[in-house]
């Protein structure tokens, strides 16, 4: 069964600090992995997309890493800002070409305090 | 550029009442369209997807239905709402003619509360 596990479930940090969110998956055959940011009451917005051959992808202060061998990904946020407070969702795709190919993690709720 | 619109943003409905949520996409033709539900603290659950007008696939048995009357319009409906239908509903679209894992863009969501 395809699964995506995210940790921690929630995280509180002070403004300006760095943090790392984890994503472990058991999805096969793997196509790509993406991280979304979802503000409260809003739809998810894509941050990064990585294919099997990519190890790192950056988007501003967000840097995602992927280890396809261990089936792990991380999202590192540098110099956090209050606006980073949101849920971060890891999504893994299989390469079957089906509309059911996305598997969503339950998200990490990040709170950045002043 | 492509945009996706979803409305209403919030909705409070009594048990047993009907439901109609609408989603439209602009700037593209024949998109793949999706309805998801997100329960608190849980991942997104795919409810329906459509690869063309009148073509609807249901992922889970439920009290809801979907329709695609026009190319860029996707509607989520129910004849009689249940308390368990409460949740956050998201519409999404993906790039037509390409792997479904690319160009996956979400609408802003509808918070449905059934009372």
XYZ file of N, CA and C in Angstrom:
687
model
N 0.836 -1.196 0.000
C 0.000 0.000 0.000
C 0.869 1.243 0.000
N 0.549 2.182 -0.899
C 1.314 3.420 -0.969
C 1.009 4.302 0.232
N 2.051 4.747 0.910
C 1.868 5.604 2.072
C 2.916 6.696 2.108
N 2.532 7.818 2.699
C 3.446 8.934 2.914
C 3.309 9.346 4.382
N 4.404 9.290 5.103
C 4.410 9.635 6.516
C 5.237 10.898 6.730
N 4.668 11.859 7.423
C 5.378 13.103 7.685
C 5.624 13.275 9.181
N 6.767 13.882 9.468
C 7.095 14.178 10.867
C 7.881 15.477 10.951
N 7.772 16.218 12.062
C 6.802 15.951 13.120
C 5.391 16.322 12.672
N 4.435 15.976 13.475
C 3.045 16.333 13.165
C 2.849 17.834 13.309
N 3.509 18.420 14.300
C 3.461 19.858 14.499
C 4.802 20.343 15.025
N 5.079 21.607 14.773
C 6.379 22.175 15.141
C 6.204 23.658 15.429
N 6.796 24.106 16.523
C 6.767 25.523 16.876
C 8.196 26.025 16.964
N 8.491 27.083 16.237
C 9.839 27.661 16.260
C 9.747 29.168 16.381
N 10.862 29.785 16.749
C 10.920 31.233 16.835
C 11.330 31.820 15.498
N 10.812 32.983 15.235
C 11.137 33.700 14.007
C 12.651 33.834 13.840
N 13.117 33.573 12.637
C 14.544 33.675 12.345
C 15.285 32.351 12.445
N 14.682 31.368 13.108
C 15.324 30.061 13.240
C 15.080 29.209 11.994
N 15.921 28.194 11.844
C 15.765 27.234 10.758
C 15.008 26.009 11.258
N 14.421 25.282 10.341
C 13.773 24.033 10.727
C 13.773 23.065 9.546
N 13.599 21.787 9.868
C 13.569 20.747 8.842
C 12.389 19.830 9.077
N 11.624 19.621 8.021
C 10.473 18.739 8.057
C 10.802 17.465 7.294
N 10.274 16.352 7.767
C 10.619 15.062 7.187
C 9.431 14.410 6.489
N 9.764 13.624 5.464
C 8.748 12.885 4.720
C 9.335 11.527 4.334
N 8.696 10.464 4.750
C 9.090 9.109 4.362
C 7.957 8.501 3.550
N 8.300 7.798 2.496
C 7.251 7.263 1.645
C 7.520 5.812 1.270
N 6.433 5.122 0.986
C 6.522 3.743 0.489
C 5.676 3.660 -0.760
N 5.988 4.513 -1.705
C 5.232 4.598 -2.954
C 6.055 3.996 -4.079
N 5.416 3.159 -4.878
C 6.130 2.524 -5.982
C 5.170 2.249 -7.140
N 5.601 2.410 -8.374
C 6.878 2.985 -8.780
C 6.887 4.502 -8.649
N 7.971 5.010 -8.123
C 8.085 6.436 -7.819
C 8.228 7.258 -9.098
N 7.510 8.378 -9.139
C 7.643 9.310 -10.257
C 8.249 10.623 -9.794
N 7.592 11.270 -8.857
C 8.156 12.502 -8.324
C 7.580 12.805 -6.952
N 8.207 13.737 -6.280
C 7.783 14.143 -4.943
C 7.700 15.652 -4.911
N 6.661 16.150 -4.315
C 6.500 17.590 -4.221
C 6.119 17.983 -2.800
N 6.494 19.184 -2.453
C 6.098 19.788 -1.189
C 5.131 20.927 -1.476
N 4.058 20.947 -0.685
C 3.081 22.022 -0.773
C 3.049 22.778 0.548
N 2.731 24.068 0.441
C 2.458 24.887 1.624
C 0.975 25.222 1.609
N 0.315 24.951 2.726
C -1.106 25.246 2.808
C -1.382 26.160 3.989
N -1.740 27.396 3.678
C -2.162 28.321 4.717
C -3.545 27.916 5.213
N -3.845 28.271 6.438
C -5.120 27.888 7.051
C -6.284 28.376 6.198
N -7.186 27.467 5.869
C -8.365 27.828 5.111
C -8.126 28.096 3.640
N -6.948 27.725 3.153
C -6.615 27.961 1.749
C -6.206 26.658 1.075
N -6.139 26.690 -0.246
C -5.676 25.522 -0.960
C -4.160 25.399 -0.929
N -3.628 24.192 -1.077
C -2.168 23.997 -1.076
C -1.523 24.677 -2.283
N -0.337 25.202 -2.057
C 0.442 25.846 -3.109
C 1.768 25.110 -3.241
N 2.129 24.761 -4.464
C 3.337 23.978 -4.682
C 4.600 24.778 -4.372
N 5.525 24.158 -3.640
C 6.820 24.768 -3.334
C 7.913 24.188 -4.222
N 8.019 22.884 -4.259
C 9.054 22.219 -5.051
C 8.519 20.925 -5.631
N 9.106 20.531 -6.742
C 8.828 19.234 -7.361
C 10.160 18.585 -7.696
N 10.342 17.333 -7.286
C 11.599 16.647 -7.577
C 11.331 15.289 -8.203
N 12.072 14.985 -9.244
C 11.993 13.673 -9.854
C 13.040 12.749 -9.245
N 13.063 11.533 -9.731
C 13.939 10.504 -9.171
C 15.396 10.925 -9.205
N 15.780 11.640 -10.238
C 17.202 11.958 -10.433
C 17.651 13.223 -9.704
N 16.724 13.920 -9.069
C 17.083 15.166 -8.401
C 17.249 14.941 -6.908
N 18.321 15.486 -6.347
C 18.594 15.339 -4.929
C 18.183 16.564 -4.122
N 18.255 17.715 -4.762
C 17.973 18.961 -4.062
C 17.251 19.923 -4.989
N 16.297 20.634 -4.407
C 15.600 21.668 -5.172
C 15.285 22.815 -4.224
N 15.619 24.014 -4.647
C 15.407 25.178 -3.771
C 14.362 26.121 -4.346
N 13.674 26.794 -3.465
C 12.697 27.816 -3.831
C 12.785 28.891 -2.752
N 13.680 29.864 -2.993
C 13.875 30.901 -1.984
C 14.472 30.313 -0.720
N 13.780 30.530 0.404
C 14.274 30.018 1.687
C 13.900 28.552 1.916
N 13.220 27.957 0.969
C 12.829 26.555 1.085
C 13.780 25.682 0.251
N 14.324 24.642 0.878
C 15.174 23.695 0.174
C 14.691 22.286 0.463
N 14.351 21.574 -0.590
C 13.901 20.195 -0.443
C 15.010 19.254 -0.880
N 15.137 18.146 -0.175
C 16.096 17.109 -0.551
C 15.347 15.807 -0.766
N 15.915 14.958 -1.575
C 15.300 13.669 -1.859
C 16.371 12.589 -1.893
N 16.141 11.528 -1.152
C 16.982 10.331 -1.200
C 16.085 9.197 -1.669
N 16.151 8.898 -2.961
C 15.272 7.880 -3.541
C 15.629 6.476 -3.057
N 16.857 6.295 -2.599
C 17.263 4.973 -2.103
C 16.592 4.655 -0.779
N 16.595 5.629 0.121
C 15.976 5.423 1.429
C 14.516 5.864 1.443
N 14.069 6.444 0.329
C 12.687 6.912 0.203
C 12.367 7.940 1.287
N 13.252 8.923 1.366
C 13.069 9.988 2.333
C 13.260 11.338 1.658
N 12.495 12.300 2.148
C 12.647 13.665 1.683
C 12.579 14.589 2.883
N 13.207 15.738 2.758
C 13.124 16.731 3.813
C 12.895 18.101 3.190
N 12.269 18.953 3.954
C 12.076 20.345 3.558
C 12.716 21.215 4.619
N 13.731 21.968 4.207
C 14.449 22.821 5.138
C 14.030 24.262 4.907
N 13.643 24.918 5.978
C 13.249 26.323 5.904
C 14.304 27.146 6.631
N 14.856 28.094 5.930
C 15.930 28.928 6.477
C 15.393 30.278 6.911
N 15.906 30.754 8.043
C 15.544 32.092 8.544
C 14.029 32.277 8.515
N 13.337 31.485 9.282
C 11.876 31.446 9.231
C 11.249 32.816 9.477
N 10.102 33.005 8.863
C 9.326 34.226 9.008
C 7.929 33.866 9.517
N 7.258 34.854 10.066
C 5.914 34.610 10.591
C 4.996 34.049 9.520
N 5.207 34.486 8.289
C 4.366 34.029 7.181
C 4.617 32.576 6.796
N 5.649 31.975 7.372
C 5.898 30.548 7.107
C 4.945 29.659 7.905
N 4.232 30.229 8.842
C 3.271 29.453 9.620
C 2.208 28.884 8.693
N 2.158 27.568 8.615
C 1.257 26.910 7.668
C 1.405 25.404 7.850
N 0.617 24.662 7.096
C 0.783 23.215 7.031
C 1.601 22.888 5.791
N 2.586 22.014 5.935
C 3.443 21.635 4.820
C 3.159 20.170 4.482
N 2.766 19.950 3.252
C 2.290 18.644 2.826
C 3.251 18.040 1.818
N 3.605 16.793 2.062
C 4.454 16.035 1.143
C 3.546 15.168 0.273
N 3.763 15.188 -1.015
C 2.925 14.447 -1.953
C 3.827 13.638 -2.887
N 3.549 12.361 -3.002
C 4.376 11.491 -3.845
C 3.529 10.930 -4.971
N 4.098 10.904 -6.155
C 3.394 10.412 -7.333
C 3.987 9.090 -7.796
N 3.093 8.228 -8.289
C 3.563 7.017 -8.954
C 3.495 7.258 -10.454
N 4.182 6.443 -11.198
C 4.297 6.689 -12.631
C 3.339 5.841 -13.447
N 2.147 5.632 -12.898
C 1.201 4.766 -13.606
C 0.384 5.521 -14.637
N 0.413 6.844 -14.598
C -0.390 7.632 -15.521
C -1.849 7.712 -15.125
N -2.179 7.216 -13.944
C -3.565 7.264 -13.482
C -3.813 8.507 -12.647
N -5.061 8.952 -12.641
C -5.407 10.122 -11.825
C -5.325 9.808 -10.351
N -5.213 8.530 -9.996
C -5.141 8.176 -8.586
C -3.705 8.052 -8.123
N -2.791 8.613 -8.861
C -1.391 8.327 -8.588
C -0.778 9.184 -7.506
N -1.501 10.160 -6.972
C -0.943 11.001 -5.931
C -1.277 10.445 -4.556
N -0.266 10.374 -3.704
C -0.459 9.981 -2.313
C -0.025 11.136 -1.433
N -0.916 11.594 -0.578
C -0.668 12.772 0.245
C -0.287 12.377 1.660
N 0.682 13.085 2.215
C 0.933 12.991 3.632
C -0.088 13.826 4.380
N -0.152 13.641 5.687
C -1.133 14.377 6.484
C -0.627 15.753 6.890
N 0.624 16.044 6.565
C 1.123 17.393 6.782
C 1.826 17.606 8.103
N 2.685 18.610 8.125
C 3.311 19.104 9.352
C 2.820 20.523 9.572
N 2.245 20.760 10.727
C 1.751 22.106 11.054
C 2.872 22.901 11.689
N 3.347 23.911 10.972
C 4.443 24.748 11.467
C 3.888 26.068 11.992
N 4.304 26.420 13.185
C 3.952 27.707 13.770
C 5.230 28.470 14.064
N 5.333 29.670 13.507
C 6.492 30.527 13.744
C 6.053 31.651 14.675
N 6.719 31.744 15.807
C 6.377 32.751 16.808
C 7.352 33.923 16.790
N 6.874 35.136 17.073
C 7.767 36.301 17.062
C 8.717 36.295 18.240
N -2.297 33.147 -18.424
C -1.956 32.152 -17.414
C -3.237 31.458 -16.941
N -3.038 30.273 -16.391
C -4.181 29.494 -15.940
C -4.566 29.871 -14.512
N -5.857 29.917 -14.273
C -6.353 30.181 -12.915
C -7.476 29.215 -12.610
N -7.645 28.933 -11.348
C -8.716 28.063 -10.900
C -9.533 28.798 -9.853
N -10.850 28.749 -10.014
C -11.744 29.445 -9.104
C -12.653 28.428 -8.433
N -12.837 28.605 -7.159
C -13.675 27.687 -6.401
C -14.545 28.520 -5.471
N -15.809 28.183 -5.407
C -16.717 28.914 -4.520
C -17.889 28.052 -4.096
N -18.533 28.390 -2.939
C -18.148 29.501 -2.068
C -16.939 29.147 -1.202
N -16.404 30.106 -0.493
C -15.267 29.864 0.376
C -15.701 29.152 1.660
N -16.850 29.510 2.175
C -17.390 28.856 3.359
C -18.885 28.629 3.147
N -19.371 27.581 3.790
C -20.776 27.224 3.622
C -21.243 26.480 4.865
N -22.365 26.902 5.394
C -22.989 26.214 6.522
C -24.360 25.757 6.055
N -24.568 24.450 6.103
C -25.806 23.883 5.590
C -26.419 22.940 6.624
N -27.742 22.887 6.708
C -28.375 21.940 7.625
C -28.352 20.524 7.060
N -28.386 19.566 7.971
C -28.465 18.163 7.560
C -29.695 17.956 6.682
N -29.502 17.191 5.606
C -30.613 16.898 4.712
C -30.793 17.888 3.587
N -30.053 18.979 3.620
C -30.176 19.976 2.545
C -29.270 19.589 1.374
N -29.519 20.135 0.181
C -28.667 19.827 -0.971
C -27.387 20.652 -0.956
N -26.444 20.219 -1.786
C -25.154 20.894 -1.863
C -24.737 21.070 -3.311
N -24.147 22.204 -3.599
C -23.546 22.417 -4.916
C -22.329 23.301 -4.752
N -21.157 22.733 -5.003
C -19.906 23.482 -5.004
C -19.395 23.532 -6.433
N -18.913 24.690 -6.824
C -18.502 24.855 -8.209
C -17.019 25.204 -8.319
N -16.430 24.696 -9.373
C -15.023 24.937 -9.643
C -14.872 25.202 -11.139
N -14.167 26.255 -11.487
C -13.908 26.538 -12.893
C -12.431 26.843 -13.095
N -11.956 26.474 -14.264
C -10.568 26.708 -14.629
C -10.537 27.600 -15.856
N -9.630 28.540 -15.861
C -9.476 29.437 -17.006
C -8.066 29.346 -17.567
N -7.939 29.581 -18.851
C -6.617 29.641 -19.454
C -6.087 28.325 -19.974
N -6.916 27.295 -20.017
C -6.470 26.011 -20.549
C -7.681 25.279 -21.113
N -7.415 24.289 -21.922
C -8.495 23.499 -22.501
C -8.378 22.045 -22.072
N -9.544 21.427 -21.887
C -9.613 20.018 -21.527
C -8.701 19.648 -20.352
N -8.783 20.399 -19.269
C -7.951 20.038 -18.110
C -8.468 18.773 -17.447
N -7.609 18.103 -16.720
C -8.048 17.056 -15.801
C -8.484 17.753 -14.514
N -9.640 17.392 -14.005
C -10.192 18.080 -12.837
C -10.420 17.098 -11.694
N -10.283 17.579 -10.481
C -10.340 16.720 -9.304
C -11.103 17.404 -8.179
N -11.786 16.600 -7.382
C -12.346 17.055 -6.113
C -11.701 16.239 -4.990
N -11.213 16.969 -3.987
C -10.634 16.355 -2.807
C -11.385 16.808 -1.564
N -11.305 15.988 -0.528
C -11.789 16.404 0.783
C -10.631 16.264 1.768
N -10.528 17.249 2.635
C -9.462 17.247 3.626
C -10.080 17.310 5.012
N -9.941 16.250 5.767
C -10.416 16.243 7.147
C -9.312 16.803 8.033
N -9.699 17.355 9.159
C -8.748 17.986 10.076
C -7.658 16.996 10.475
N -6.384 17.390 10.294
C -5.265 16.552 10.705
C -5.028 15.338 9.832
N -5.679 15.303 8.680
C -5.510 14.151 7.800
C -5.138 14.622 6.406
N -4.645 13.681 5.614
C -4.258 14.008 4.249
C -5.451 14.185 3.338
N -5.202 14.700 2.160
C -6.264 14.900 1.182
C -6.752 13.563 0.636
N -8.057 13.454 0.525
C -8.672 12.245 -0.015
C -9.305 12.567 -1.350
N -8.896 11.866 -2.392
C -9.468 12.076 -3.711
C -10.887 11.533 -3.746
N -11.829 12.395 -4.137
C -13.237 12.004 -4.217
C -13.629 11.650 -5.656
N -13.364 12.564 -6.566
C -13.735 12.381 -7.970
C -12.643 12.975 -8.863
N -12.540 12.434 -10.050
C -11.706 13.068 -11.054
C -12.368 12.922 -12.415
N -11.994 13.838 -13.298
C -12.610 13.872 -14.614
C -11.554 14.212 -15.659
N -11.536 13.443 -16.731
C -10.589 13.706 -17.818
C -11.271 14.331 -19.020
N -12.599 14.579 -18.926
C -13.302 15.218 -20.032
C -14.761 15.453 -19.674
N -15.445 16.190 -20.531
C -16.860 16.505 -20.300
C -17.654 15.223 -20.139
N -18.428 15.179 -19.048
C -19.288 14.030 -18.816
C -18.586 12.790 -18.321
N -17.253 12.850 -18.176
C -16.482 11.686 -17.728
C -16.083 11.874 -16.265
N -16.726 11.109 -15.398
C -16.495 11.226 -13.969
C -16.109 9.870 -13.412
N -15.036 9.867 -12.616
C -14.637 8.647 -11.917
C -14.715 8.914 -10.425
N -15.342 8.003 -9.717
C -15.508 8.136 -8.278
C -14.504 7.238 -7.572
N -13.861 7.796 -6.569
C -12.833 7.049 -5.859
C -13.351 6.344 -4.623
N -14.313 6.926 -3.956
C -14.825 6.331 -2.721
C -16.342 6.419 -2.724
N -17.006 5.378 -2.212
C -18.466 5.443 -2.106
C -18.861 6.483 -1.066
N -19.839 7.298 -1.395
C -20.180 8.367 -0.468
C -21.508 8.989 -0.853
N -21.821 10.016 -0.117
C -23.088 10.720 -0.296
C -22.964 11.844 -1.306
N -21.885 11.882 -2.043
C -21.639 12.985 -2.956
C -21.601 12.499 -4.399
N -21.782 13.438 -5.310
C -21.646 13.155 -6.735
C -20.950 14.320 -7.395
N -20.436 14.092 -8.588
C -19.760 15.152 -9.328
C -20.257 15.163 -10.757
N -20.185 16.332 -11.363
C -20.573 16.458 -12.761
C -19.647 17.434 -13.444
N -19.516 17.277 -14.726
C -18.682 18.164 -15.545
C -19.509 18.552 -16.767
N -20.365 19.552 -16.611
C -21.238 19.961 -17.706
C -20.525 20.717 -18.827
N -19.412 21.348 -18.493
C -18.615 22.067 -19.485
C -17.146 21.702 -19.314
N -16.376 22.013 -20.320
C -14.973 21.601 -20.341
C -14.200 22.041 -19.101
N -14.458 23.257 -18.653
C -13.659 23.802 -17.562
C -14.481 24.023 -16.305
N -15.554 23.275 -16.143
C -16.423 23.423 -14.994
C -16.616 22.070 -14.323
N -16.425 22.043 -13.024
C -16.545 20.808 -12.261
C -17.401 21.107 -11.044
N -18.439 20.316 -10.833
C -19.400 20.594 -9.773
C -19.481 19.406 -8.824
N -19.459 19.701 -7.556
C -19.623 18.685 -6.518
C -21.002 18.877 -5.894
N -21.771 17.799 -5.804
C -23.157 17.916 -5.361
C -23.530 16.846 -4.360
N -24.612 17.145 -3.665
C -25.244 16.156 -2.819
C -26.739 16.466 -2.763
N -27.550 15.422 -2.727
C -28.996 15.632 -2.635
C -29.412 15.884 -1.192
N -28.749 15.183 -0.269
C -29.063 15.339 1.151
C -27.776 15.233 1.958
N -27.353 16.324 2.546
C -26.105 16.339 3.294
C -26.214 15.587 4.610
N -25.100 14.959 4.975
C -24.960 14.295 6.259
C -23.963 15.074 7.111
N -24.023 14.880 8.410
C -23.052 15.547 9.285
C -21.626 15.185 8.892
N -21.436 13.953 8.455
C -20.099 13.474 8.109
C -19.561 14.099 6.826
N -20.404 14.857 6.123
C -19.929 15.526 4.903
C -19.163 16.811 5.221
N -19.178 17.207 6.459
C -18.428 18.419 6.846
C -16.943 18.220 6.560
N -16.313 19.283 6.084
C -14.883 19.196 5.799
C -14.454 20.328 4.907
N -13.203 20.248 4.495
C -12.624 21.247 3.605
C -12.483 20.601 2.231
N -13.159 21.175 1.245
C -13.196 20.594 -0.090
C -12.319 21.405 -1.037
N -11.504 20.685 -1.756
C -10.565 21.328 -2.669
C -10.762 20.809 -4.088
N -10.776 21.735 -5.010
C -10.794 21.409 -6.424
C -9.364 21.567 -6.949
N -8.978 20.754 -7.892
C -7.639 20.865 -8.471
C -7.706 20.542 -9.952
N -6.700 21.011 -10.675
C -6.611 20.675 -12.093
C -5.172 20.306 -12.433
N -5.022 19.549 -13.485
C -3.680 19.208 -13.940
C -3.585 19.394 -15.446
N -2.342 19.467 -15.916
C -2.084 19.779 -17.322
C -2.618 18.663 -18.208
N -3.428 18.982 -19.186
C -3.951 17.937 -20.065
C -2.877 17.385 -20.974
N -2.958 16.128 -21.266
C -2.038 15.505 -22.199
C -0.676 15.196 -21.630
N -0.467 15.458 -20.358
C 0.814 15.155 -19.736
C 0.579 14.256 -18.533
N 1.664 13.784 -17.969
C 1.533 12.969 -16.770
C 0.760 13.746 -15.711
N -0.137 13.081 -15.090
C -1.043 13.742 -14.164
C -0.338 14.305 -12.948
N 0.915 13.939 -12.750
C 1.592 14.418 -11.566
C 2.166 15.816 -11.747
N 2.110 16.358 -12.979
C 2.627 17.690 -13.195
C 1.498 18.695 -13.307
N 1.830 19.943 -13.004
C 0.835 20.998 -13.151
C -0.358 20.811 -12.261
N -0.166 20.220 -11.103
C -1.280 19.954 -10.195
C -1.501 21.196 -9.341
N -2.566 21.942 -9.636
C -2.834 23.207 -8.967
C -4.176 23.146 -8.261
N -4.203 23.651 -7.039
C -5.410 23.589 -6.230
C -6.159 24.918 -6.214
N -7.463 24.828 -6.026
C -8.271 25.999 -5.761
C -8.104 26.431 -4.322
N -8.825 27.457 -3.940
C -8.662 28.023 -2.608
C -9.467 27.279 -1.550
N -10.330 26.365 -1.957
C -11.025 25.522 -0.997
C -12.367 26.074 -0.545
N -13.226 25.154 -0.093
C -14.525 25.489 0.486
C -14.647 24.786 1.831
N -14.882 25.573 2.863
C -15.092 25.004 4.199
C -16.587 24.749 4.358
N -16.965 23.468 4.390
C -18.373 23.088 4.518
C -18.629 22.592 5.938
N -19.607 23.190 6.563
C -20.032 22.751 7.890
C -21.495 22.354 7.814
N -21.770 21.100 8.127
C -23.136 20.607 8.122
C -23.624 20.591 9.571
N -24.729 21.273 9.796
C -25.220 21.409 11.182
C -26.594 20.747 11.357
